[in-house]
GROMACS .gro file of C-alpha atoms in nm:
model
   86
    1MET     CA    1   0.000   0.000   0.000
    2ILE     CA    2   0.283   0.240   0.083
    3LEU     CA    3   0.471   0.159  -0.238
    4TYR     CA    4   0.179   0.262  -0.461
    5ASP     CA    5   0.002   0.509  -0.225
    6ILE     CA    6  -0.310   0.291  -0.209
    7PRO     CA    7  -0.538   0.430   0.065
    8ASP     CA    8  -0.765   0.128   0.127
    9ILE     CA    9  -0.654  -0.235   0.167
   10ARG     CA   10  -0.992  -0.357   0.033
   11LEU     CA   11  -0.883  -0.250  -0.317
   12PHE     CA   12  -0.642  -0.546  -0.328
   13TRP     CA   13  -0.945  -0.778  -0.353
   14SER     CA   14  -1.110  -0.566  -0.618
   15GLU     CA   15  -1.194  -0.708  -0.958
   16ASP     CA   16  -1.254  -0.359  -1.097
   17GLU     CA   17  -1.060  -0.324  -1.425
   18ARG     CA   18  -0.998   0.045  -1.352
   19PHE     CA   19  -0.791  -0.060  -1.051
   20LEU     CA   20  -0.620  -0.362  -1.207
   21LYS     CA   21  -0.514  -0.188  -1.531
   22GLN     CA   22  -0.314   0.068  -1.335
   23PHE     CA   23  -0.056  -0.195  -1.242
   24ILE     CA   24   0.014  -0.337  -1.586
   25GLY     CA   25   0.343  -0.194  -1.705
   26PRO     CA   26   0.585  -0.272  -1.987
   27HIS     CA   27   0.882  -0.281  -1.749
   28ILE     CA   28   0.914  -0.430  -1.399
   29TRP     CA   29   1.103  -0.124  -1.269
   30GLN     CA   30   0.853   0.130  -1.404
   31LYS     CA   31   0.731   0.357  -1.122
   32ILE     CA   32   0.355   0.330  -1.080
   33LYS     CA   33   0.142   0.565  -0.872
   34PHE     CA   34  -0.215   0.471  -0.785
   35GLN     CA   35  -0.482   0.695  -0.940
   36PRO     CA   36  -0.800   0.718  -0.728
   37LEU     CA   37  -1.113   0.564  -0.874
   38SER     CA   38  -1.447   0.735  -0.907
   39ARG     CA   39  -1.670   0.688  -0.604
   40TYR     CA   40  -1.953   0.605  -0.842
   41PRO     CA   41  -1.964   0.260  -1.005
   42PRO     CA   42  -1.932   0.251  -1.386
   43LEU     CA   43  -2.263   0.290  -1.566
   44ILE     CA   44  -2.323   0.252  -1.938
   45ASN     CA   45  -2.628   0.405  -2.105
   46ASP     CA   46  -2.711   0.382  -2.473
   47ILE     CA   47  -2.885   0.675  -2.638
   48SER     CA   48  -3.026   0.688  -2.991
   49PHE     CA   49  -3.174   0.995  -3.157
   50TRP     CA   50  -3.252   1.143  -3.495
   51LEU     CA   51  -3.080   1.459  -3.618
   52PRO     CA   52  -3.255   1.650  -3.896
   53SER     CA   53  -2.986   1.914  -3.942
   54GLU     CA   54  -2.652   1.892  -4.120
   55THR     CA   55  -2.508   2.162  -3.893
   56TYR     CA   56  -2.496   1.931  -3.590
   57SER     CA   57  -2.158   1.858  -3.431
   58GLN     CA   58  -2.075   1.570  -3.193
   59ASN     CA   59  -1.925   1.822  -2.954
   60ASP     CA   60  -2.268   1.987  -2.923
   61PHE     CA   61  -2.404   1.667  -2.771
   62TYR     CA   62  -2.099   1.615  -2.547
   63ASP     CA   63  -2.137   1.970  -2.414
   64LEU     CA   64  -2.508   1.915  -2.350
   65VAL     CA   65  -2.442   1.594  -2.154
   66ARG     CA   66  -2.170   1.753  -1.943
   67THR     CA   67  -2.382   2.065  -1.880
   68ILE     CA   68  -2.667   1.854  -1.743
   69GLY     CA   69  -2.461   1.581  -1.572
   70GLY     CA   70  -2.179   1.800  -1.442
   71ASP     CA   71  -1.901   1.620  -1.255
   72LEU     CA   72  -2.096   1.292  -1.254
   73ILE     CA   73  -2.011   1.243  -1.622
   74GLU     CA   74  -1.665   1.097  -1.672
   75LYS     CA   75  -1.676   0.980  -2.032
   76VAL     CA   76  -1.897   1.020  -2.340
   77VAL     CA   77  -1.819   0.803  -2.643
   78LEU     CA   78  -1.976   0.773  -2.988
   79LEU     CA   79  -1.990   0.399  -3.057
   80ASP     CA   80  -2.182   0.381  -3.382
   81GLU     CA   81  -2.323   0.604  -3.650
   82PHE     CA   82  -2.592   0.524  -3.906
   83ALA     CA   83  -2.720   0.729  -4.196
   84HIS     CA   84  -3.026   0.606  -4.385
   85PRO     CA   85  -2.957   0.605  -4.761
   86LYS     CA   86  -3.275   0.805  -4.837
   0.00000   0.00000   0.00000
């Protein structure tokens, strides 16, 4: 715990990938410092919507989500895009 500055011993029994991935390094002597995890568990929501305008930008949606969700939003990702041929 002291070596990596880990504040809670219960994290050693964690199966959370966010914790485990921090300690995978290319070299055994690479210095690793623990990065605190979010106090909220990961949550994935899918959203689909229709956009009638060509002037829409992905950043417009990201800004809207972060304006409403504030600090609770950690990551917004576009996974798929579909355009009907008509």
